[in-house]
Coordinates of C-alpha atoms in Angstrom, one line a residue:
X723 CA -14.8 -15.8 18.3
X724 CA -16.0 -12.2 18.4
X725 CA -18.0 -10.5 16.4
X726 CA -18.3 -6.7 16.4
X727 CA -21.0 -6.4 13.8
X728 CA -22.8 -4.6 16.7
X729 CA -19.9 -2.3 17.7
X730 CA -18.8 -0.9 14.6
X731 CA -21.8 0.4 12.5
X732 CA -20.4 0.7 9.2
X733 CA -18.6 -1.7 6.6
X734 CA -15.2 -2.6 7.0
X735 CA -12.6 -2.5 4.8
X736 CA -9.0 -2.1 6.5
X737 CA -7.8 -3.2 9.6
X738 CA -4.8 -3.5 11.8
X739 CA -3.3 -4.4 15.3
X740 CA -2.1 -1.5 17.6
X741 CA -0.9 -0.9 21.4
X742 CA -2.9 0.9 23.8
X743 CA -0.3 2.9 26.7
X744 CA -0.5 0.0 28.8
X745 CA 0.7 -2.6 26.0
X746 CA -2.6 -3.7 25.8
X747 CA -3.7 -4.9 22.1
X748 CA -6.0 -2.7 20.3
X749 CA -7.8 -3.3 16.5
X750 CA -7.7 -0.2 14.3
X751 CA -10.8 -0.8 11.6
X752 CA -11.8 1.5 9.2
X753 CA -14.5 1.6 6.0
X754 CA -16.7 3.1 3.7
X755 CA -17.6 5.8 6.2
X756 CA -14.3 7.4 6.5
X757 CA -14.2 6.4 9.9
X758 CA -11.6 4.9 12.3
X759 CA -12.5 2.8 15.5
X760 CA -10.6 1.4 18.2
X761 CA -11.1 -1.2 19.7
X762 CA -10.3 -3.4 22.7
X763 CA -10.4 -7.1 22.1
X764 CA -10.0 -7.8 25.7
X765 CA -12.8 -5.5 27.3
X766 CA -14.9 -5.7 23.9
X767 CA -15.4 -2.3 24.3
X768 CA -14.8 0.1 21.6
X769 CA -12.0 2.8 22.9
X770 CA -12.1 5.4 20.0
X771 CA -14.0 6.9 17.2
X772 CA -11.8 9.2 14.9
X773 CA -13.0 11.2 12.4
X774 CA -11.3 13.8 9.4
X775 CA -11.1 11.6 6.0
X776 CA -13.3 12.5 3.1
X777 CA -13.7 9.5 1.5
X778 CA -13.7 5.8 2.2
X779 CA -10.7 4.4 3.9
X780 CA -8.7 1.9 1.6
X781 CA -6.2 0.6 4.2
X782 CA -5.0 1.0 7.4
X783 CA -0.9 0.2 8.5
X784 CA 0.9 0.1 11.7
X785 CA 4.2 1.7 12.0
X786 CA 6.7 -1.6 12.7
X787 CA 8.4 -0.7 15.5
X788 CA 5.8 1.7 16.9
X789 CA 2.5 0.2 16.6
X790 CA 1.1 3.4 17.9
X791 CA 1.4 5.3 15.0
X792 CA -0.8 4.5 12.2
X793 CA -1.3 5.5 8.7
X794 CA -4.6 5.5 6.6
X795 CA -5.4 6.1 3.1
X796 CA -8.2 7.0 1.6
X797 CA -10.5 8.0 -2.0
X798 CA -10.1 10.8 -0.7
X799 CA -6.9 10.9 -3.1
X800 CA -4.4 11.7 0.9
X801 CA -2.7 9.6 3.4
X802 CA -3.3 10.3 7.1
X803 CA -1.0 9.8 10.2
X804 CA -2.5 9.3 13.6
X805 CA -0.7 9.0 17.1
X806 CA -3.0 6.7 19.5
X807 CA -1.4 7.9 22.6
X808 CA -2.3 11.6 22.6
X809 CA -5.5 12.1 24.6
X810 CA -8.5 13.1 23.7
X811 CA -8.2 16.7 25.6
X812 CA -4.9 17.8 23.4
X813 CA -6.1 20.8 20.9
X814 CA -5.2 20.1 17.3
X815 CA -4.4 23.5 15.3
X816 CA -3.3 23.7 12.0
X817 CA 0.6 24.1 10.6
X818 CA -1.9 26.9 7.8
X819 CA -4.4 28.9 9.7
X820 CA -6.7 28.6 6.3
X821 CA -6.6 24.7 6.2
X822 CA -8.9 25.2 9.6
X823 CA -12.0 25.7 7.3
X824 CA -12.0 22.7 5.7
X825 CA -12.9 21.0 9.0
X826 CA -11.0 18.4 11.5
X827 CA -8.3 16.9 10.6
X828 CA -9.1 19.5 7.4
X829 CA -10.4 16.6 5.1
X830 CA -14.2 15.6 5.8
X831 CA -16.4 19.2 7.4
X832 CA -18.4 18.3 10.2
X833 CA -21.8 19.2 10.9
X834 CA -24.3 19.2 13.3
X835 CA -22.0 20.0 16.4
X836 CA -19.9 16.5 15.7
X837 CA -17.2 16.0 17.2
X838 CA -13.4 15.5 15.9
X839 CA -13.2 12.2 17.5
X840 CA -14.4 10.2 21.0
X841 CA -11.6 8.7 22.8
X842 CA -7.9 9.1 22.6
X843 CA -5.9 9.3 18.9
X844 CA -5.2 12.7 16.9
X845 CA -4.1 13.3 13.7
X846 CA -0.8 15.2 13.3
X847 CA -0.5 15.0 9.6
X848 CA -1.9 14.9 5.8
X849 CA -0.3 14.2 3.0
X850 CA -2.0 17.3 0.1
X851 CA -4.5 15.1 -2.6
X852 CA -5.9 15.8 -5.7
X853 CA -3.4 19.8 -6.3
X854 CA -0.1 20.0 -6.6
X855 CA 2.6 17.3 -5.9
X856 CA 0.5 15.0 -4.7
X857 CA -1.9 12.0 -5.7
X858 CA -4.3 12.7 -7.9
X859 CA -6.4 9.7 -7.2
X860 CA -7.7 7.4 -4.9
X861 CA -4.7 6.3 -2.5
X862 CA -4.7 2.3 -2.2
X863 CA -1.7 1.2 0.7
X864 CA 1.2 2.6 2.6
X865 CA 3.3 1.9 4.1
X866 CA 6.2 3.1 7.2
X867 CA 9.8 3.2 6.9
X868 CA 11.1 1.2 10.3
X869 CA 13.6 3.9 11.2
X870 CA 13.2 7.2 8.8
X871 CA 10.1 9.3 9.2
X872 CA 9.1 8.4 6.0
X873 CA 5.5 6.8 4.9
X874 CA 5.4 5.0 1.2
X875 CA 2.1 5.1 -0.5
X876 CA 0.6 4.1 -3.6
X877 CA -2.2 4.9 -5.7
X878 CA -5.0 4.2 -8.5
X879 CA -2.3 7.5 -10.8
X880 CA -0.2 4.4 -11.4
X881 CA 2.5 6.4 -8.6
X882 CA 4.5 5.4 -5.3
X883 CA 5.4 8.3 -3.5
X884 CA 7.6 9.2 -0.5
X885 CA 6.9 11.6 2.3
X886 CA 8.2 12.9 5.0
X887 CA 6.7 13.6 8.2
X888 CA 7.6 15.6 11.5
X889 CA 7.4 13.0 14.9
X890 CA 4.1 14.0 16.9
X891 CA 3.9 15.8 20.0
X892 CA 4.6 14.1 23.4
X893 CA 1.3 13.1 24.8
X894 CA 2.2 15.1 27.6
X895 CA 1.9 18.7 25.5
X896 CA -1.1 20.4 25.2
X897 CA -1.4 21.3 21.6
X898 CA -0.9 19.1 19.0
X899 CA 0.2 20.9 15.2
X900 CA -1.0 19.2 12.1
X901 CA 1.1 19.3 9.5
X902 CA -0.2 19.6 5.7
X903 CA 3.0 17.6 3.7
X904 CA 2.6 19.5 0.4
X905 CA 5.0 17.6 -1.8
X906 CA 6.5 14.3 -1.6
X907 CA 10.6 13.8 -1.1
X908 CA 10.4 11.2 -3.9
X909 CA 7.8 10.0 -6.9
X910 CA 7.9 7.2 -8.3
X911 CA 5.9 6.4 -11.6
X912 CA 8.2 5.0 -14.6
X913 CA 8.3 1.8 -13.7
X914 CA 3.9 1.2 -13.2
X915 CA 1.6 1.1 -16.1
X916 CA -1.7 0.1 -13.6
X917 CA -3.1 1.1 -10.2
X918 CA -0.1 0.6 -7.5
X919 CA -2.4 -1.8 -4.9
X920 CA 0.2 -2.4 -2.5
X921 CA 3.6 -1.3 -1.5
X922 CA 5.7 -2.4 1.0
X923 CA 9.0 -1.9 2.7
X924 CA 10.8 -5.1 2.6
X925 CA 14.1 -3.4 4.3
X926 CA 15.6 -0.2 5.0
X927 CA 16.2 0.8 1.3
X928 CA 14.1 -1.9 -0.7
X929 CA 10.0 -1.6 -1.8
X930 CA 7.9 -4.1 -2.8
X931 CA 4.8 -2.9 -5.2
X932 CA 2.0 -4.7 -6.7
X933 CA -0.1 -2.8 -9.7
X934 CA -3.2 -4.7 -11.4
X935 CA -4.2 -6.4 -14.3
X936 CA -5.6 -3.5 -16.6
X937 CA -6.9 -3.1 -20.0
X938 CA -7.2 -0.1 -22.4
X939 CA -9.2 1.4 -24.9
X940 CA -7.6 -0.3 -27.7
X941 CA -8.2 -3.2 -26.0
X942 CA -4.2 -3.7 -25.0
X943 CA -3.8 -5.4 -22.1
X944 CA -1.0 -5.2 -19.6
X945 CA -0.6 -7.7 -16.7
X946 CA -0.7 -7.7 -13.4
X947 CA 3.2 -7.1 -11.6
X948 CA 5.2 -7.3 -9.0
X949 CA 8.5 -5.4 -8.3
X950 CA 11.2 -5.7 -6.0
X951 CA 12.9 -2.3 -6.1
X952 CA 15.5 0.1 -4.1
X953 CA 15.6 3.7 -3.3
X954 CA 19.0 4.5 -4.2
X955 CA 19.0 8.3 -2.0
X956 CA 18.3 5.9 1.3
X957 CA 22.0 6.5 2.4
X958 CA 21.7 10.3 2.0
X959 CA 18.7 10.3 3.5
X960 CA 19.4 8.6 6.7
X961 CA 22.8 10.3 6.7
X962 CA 21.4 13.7 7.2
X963 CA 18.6 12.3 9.7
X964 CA 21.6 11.3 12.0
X965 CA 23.4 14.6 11.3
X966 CA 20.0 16.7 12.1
X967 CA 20.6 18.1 8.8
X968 CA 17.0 19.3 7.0
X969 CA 17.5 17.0 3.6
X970 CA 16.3 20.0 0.7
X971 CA 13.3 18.3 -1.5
X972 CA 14.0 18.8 -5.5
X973 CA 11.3 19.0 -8.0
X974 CA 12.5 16.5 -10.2
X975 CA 12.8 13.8 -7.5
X976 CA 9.2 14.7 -6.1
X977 CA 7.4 14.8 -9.2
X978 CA 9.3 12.0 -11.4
X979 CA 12.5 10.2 -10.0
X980 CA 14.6 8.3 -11.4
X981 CA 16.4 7.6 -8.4
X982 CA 15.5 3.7 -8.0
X983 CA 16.6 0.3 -9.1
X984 CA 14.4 -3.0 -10.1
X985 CA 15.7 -5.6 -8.7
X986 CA 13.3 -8.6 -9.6
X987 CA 9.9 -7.9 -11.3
X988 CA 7.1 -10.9 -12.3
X989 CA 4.0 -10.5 -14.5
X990 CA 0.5 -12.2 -13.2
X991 CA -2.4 -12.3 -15.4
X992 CA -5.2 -12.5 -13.2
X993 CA -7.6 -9.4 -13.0
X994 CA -9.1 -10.8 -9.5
X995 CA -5.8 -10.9 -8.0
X996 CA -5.8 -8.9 -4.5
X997 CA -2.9 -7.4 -3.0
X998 CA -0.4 -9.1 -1.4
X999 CA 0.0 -10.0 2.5
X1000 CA 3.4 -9.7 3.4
X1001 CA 5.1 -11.5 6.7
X1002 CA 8.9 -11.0 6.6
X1003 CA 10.1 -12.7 3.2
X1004 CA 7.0 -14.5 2.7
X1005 CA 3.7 -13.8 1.1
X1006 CA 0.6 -15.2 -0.3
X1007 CA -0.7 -13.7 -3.8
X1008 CA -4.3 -14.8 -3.7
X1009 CA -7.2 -14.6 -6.5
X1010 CA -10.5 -15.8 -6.8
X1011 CA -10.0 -19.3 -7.6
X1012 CA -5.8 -19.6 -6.4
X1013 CA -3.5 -19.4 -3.9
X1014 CA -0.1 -18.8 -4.3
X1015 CA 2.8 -18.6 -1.3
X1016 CA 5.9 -16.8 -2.6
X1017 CA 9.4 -16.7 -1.0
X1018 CA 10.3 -13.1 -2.1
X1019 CA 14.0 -13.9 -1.5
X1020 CA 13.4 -17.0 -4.6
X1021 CA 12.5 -14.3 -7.3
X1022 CA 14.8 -14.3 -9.9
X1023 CA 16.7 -11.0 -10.5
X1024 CA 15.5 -8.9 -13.5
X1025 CA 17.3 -9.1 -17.1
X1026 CA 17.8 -6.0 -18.8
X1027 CA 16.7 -4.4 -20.7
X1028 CA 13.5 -3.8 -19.1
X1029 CA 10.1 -4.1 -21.0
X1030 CA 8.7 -1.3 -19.6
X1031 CA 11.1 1.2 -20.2
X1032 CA 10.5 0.5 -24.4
X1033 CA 7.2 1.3 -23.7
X1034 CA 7.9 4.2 -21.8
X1035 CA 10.7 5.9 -24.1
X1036 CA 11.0 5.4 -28.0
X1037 CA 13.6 3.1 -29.5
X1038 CA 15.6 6.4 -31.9
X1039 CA 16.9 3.5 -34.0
X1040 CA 13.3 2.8 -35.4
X1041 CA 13.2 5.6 -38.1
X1042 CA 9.1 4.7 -39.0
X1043 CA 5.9 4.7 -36.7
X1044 CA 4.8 1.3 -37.9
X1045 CA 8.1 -0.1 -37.0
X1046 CA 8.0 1.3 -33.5
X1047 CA 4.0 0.2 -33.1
X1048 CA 5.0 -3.1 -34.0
X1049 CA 7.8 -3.3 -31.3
X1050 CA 5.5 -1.9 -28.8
X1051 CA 2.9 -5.0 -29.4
X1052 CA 5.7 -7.9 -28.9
X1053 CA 6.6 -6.0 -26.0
X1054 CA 3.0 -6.5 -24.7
X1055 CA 2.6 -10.1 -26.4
X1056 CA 5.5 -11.2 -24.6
X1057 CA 4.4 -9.7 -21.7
X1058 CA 1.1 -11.6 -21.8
X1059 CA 2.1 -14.7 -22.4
X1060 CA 4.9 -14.6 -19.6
X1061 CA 2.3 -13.7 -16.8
X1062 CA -0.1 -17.1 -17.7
X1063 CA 2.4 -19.4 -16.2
X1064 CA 0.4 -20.8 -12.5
X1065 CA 4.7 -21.1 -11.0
X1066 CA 7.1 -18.8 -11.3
X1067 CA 10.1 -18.7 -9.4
X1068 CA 9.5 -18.0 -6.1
X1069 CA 6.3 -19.7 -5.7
X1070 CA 7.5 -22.3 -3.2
X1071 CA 3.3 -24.1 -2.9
X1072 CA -0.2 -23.5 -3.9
X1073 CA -3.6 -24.2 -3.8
X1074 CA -6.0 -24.3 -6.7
X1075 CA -9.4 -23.4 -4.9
X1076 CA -12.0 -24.6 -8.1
X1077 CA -10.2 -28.3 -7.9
X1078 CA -11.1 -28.7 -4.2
X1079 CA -15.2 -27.5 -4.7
X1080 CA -14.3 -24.5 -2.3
X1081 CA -16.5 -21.0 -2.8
X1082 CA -14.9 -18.0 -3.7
X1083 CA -11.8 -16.4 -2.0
X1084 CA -12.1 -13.4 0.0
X1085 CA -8.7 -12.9 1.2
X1086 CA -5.8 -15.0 2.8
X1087 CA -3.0 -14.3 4.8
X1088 CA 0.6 -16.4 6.2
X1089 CA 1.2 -16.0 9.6
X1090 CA 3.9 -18.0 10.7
X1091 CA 3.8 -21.1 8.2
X1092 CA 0.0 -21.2 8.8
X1093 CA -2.0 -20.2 5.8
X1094 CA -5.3 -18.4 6.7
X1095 CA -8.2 -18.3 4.2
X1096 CA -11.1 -15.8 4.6
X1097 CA -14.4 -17.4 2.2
X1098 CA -16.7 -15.3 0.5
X1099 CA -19.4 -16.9 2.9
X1100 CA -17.4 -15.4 5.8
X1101 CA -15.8 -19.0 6.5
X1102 CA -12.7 -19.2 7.7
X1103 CA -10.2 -22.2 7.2
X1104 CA -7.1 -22.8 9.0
X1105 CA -4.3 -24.6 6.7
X1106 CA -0.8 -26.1 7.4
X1107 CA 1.0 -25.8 3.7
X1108 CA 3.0 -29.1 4.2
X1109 CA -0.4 -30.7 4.6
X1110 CA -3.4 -29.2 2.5
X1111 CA -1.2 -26.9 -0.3
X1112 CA -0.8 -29.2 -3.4
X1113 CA 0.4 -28.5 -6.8

């Protein structure tokens, strides 16, 4: 085991595997600080300290097929890409001269005669926060297209947006351009009525997204969900990538598209429920006191008409308001009642931690058909489903 408590002086709430030059592993981690460090599991020595976010880092991603490229989001209401490989002598100047005051990489001002970062890894572009087009609250995940220069995230504003992001410089160039991405290429926020906690690209044109249990002033209640959903302007998208054809952003698609289809959806009712850890088609959805593993491909494709979409746009055939209000709450009764159930299809085994006298879940992930359970004592167990998940 290694511990890094030493190395890393902060809290830690994000993490991810990378690739140094060499093909060497590296462990991106990231926390309440704002802060990125890299670091070298094989040396234990830490290779890079990266600085520019405003705000506590939510979560850290890989890209898939180049583990290089990472993306971080943060509080600070933007998402963050950083290339590992460019070296620590590269100049980073900014894509708007007046985006220079805010400070390196324009997010978090430095004082003191700090530097940008120690160590190789710039950042070569920012997603705008908080004005305009962009998220106007605390970004939770993201996630990176495997062949499109695309990054999803999602957000606390209920949103999962789309942008689109120049390749970095060669490592081998001496200046490296941030770019500020001032709009998104797609917004999607009909089909969420909570905080988006995680997103996910499950292929080249299908997403993944997970929003929370919430609760509202009038003491309404909507589950927790998941949603299996496509992005139906993948083909044109990747059509004019291969042409080298500039695809022209439109407001209504960046600020509130319809351009997407639901392909399975399921409602959870569990507020401690954390977001999911995705390996291929499998996942675990863990709370508190249960663990569930899902086979995404099981879930069940979504009837129509979707529940949602009542609540979203009013029924014209309900002439009165009480008729309409009334229609809205066995929408949400439904609802309710439909997210208790422990197995839904899809839910191929679980573990109920409260029957086997286990302390609180921390987190839990499924690496190749071994389950991995993180304690909140900071234990760690080791499971084979076949042999310690029971119904």
């Amino acid at each position: 085991m290694i511990s890094i408590r030493n190395i890393i002086p902060q809290q830690l709430r994000a993490m991810t595997w990378s690739l140094s030059p060499t093909l060497s592993p590296l462990l991106v981690l990231a926390g309440i600080q704002g802060i990125i460090y890299i670091y070298d599991p094989l040396s234990k020595e830490r290779v890079s300290v990266l600085r520019g976010h405003g705000g506590r880092i939510t979560s850290v991603t890989a890209h898939p097929r180049k583990p290089h490229i990472i993306c971080t989001t943060s509080r600070d209401h933007t998402m963050r890409l950083w290339d590992l490989h460019l070296p620590k002598s590269m100049k980073v100047v900014a894509a708007d001269p007046e985006a220079a005051r805010l400070g390196p990489p324009f997010g978090n001002p430095l004082t003191g005669g700090e530097e940008e970062g120690i160590g190789p890894g710039k950042c070569f572009a920012v997603s705008a926060g908080g004005v305009g087009d962009g998220h106007k609250a605390t970004v939770l995940d993201a996630s990176l297209h495997p062949f499109l220069n695309i990054v999803a995230t999602s957000s606390v504003d209920h949103a999962v947006m789309l942008w689109m992001y120049e390749p970095p410089p060669s490592p081998t160039a001496s200046v490296c351009t941030l770019a500020i991405i001032g709009r998104p290429v797609f917004c999607f926020k009909r089909f969420h009525m909570a905080q988006v906690i995680r997103v996910h690209w499950l292929s080249p044109s299908v997403l993944l997204s997970q929003t929370s249990q919430s609760f509202s002033a009038e003491h309404d209640n909507f589950p927790g969900k998941l949603v299996v959903w496509e992005w139906l302007h993948y083909e044109a998208l990747k059509e004019a990538a291969e042409n080298g054809v500039k695809y022209a952003r439109d407001y209504l698609n960046s600020t509130d598209s319809s351009s997407y289809k639901i392909l399975a959806e399921v409602h959870i009712r569990q507020p401690t429920a954390m977001p999911l850890s995705i390996s291929g088609t499998m996942a675990t959805l863990t709370t508190s006191s249960i663990i569930r593993v899902i086979d995404l491909s099981l879930l069940i494709a979504r009837a129509r008409p979707d529940p949602d979409v009542a609540l979203l746009h009013r029924d014209l055939s309900l002439e009165h308001e009480e008729e309409w209000q009334e229609k809205l709450r066995e929408i949400k009764r439904q609802q309710w009642e439909s997210a208790g159930n422990l197995w839904f299809p899809g839910v191929v085994d679980a573990v109920e931690i409260v029957n086997q006298n286990l302390e609180k879940t921390y987190n839990a992930v499924l690496y190749h058909g071994i389950l991995i359970r993180v304690g909140e004592r900071e234990r760690v167990q080791v499971w084979l489903p076949s042999e310690a998940l029971s119904h």
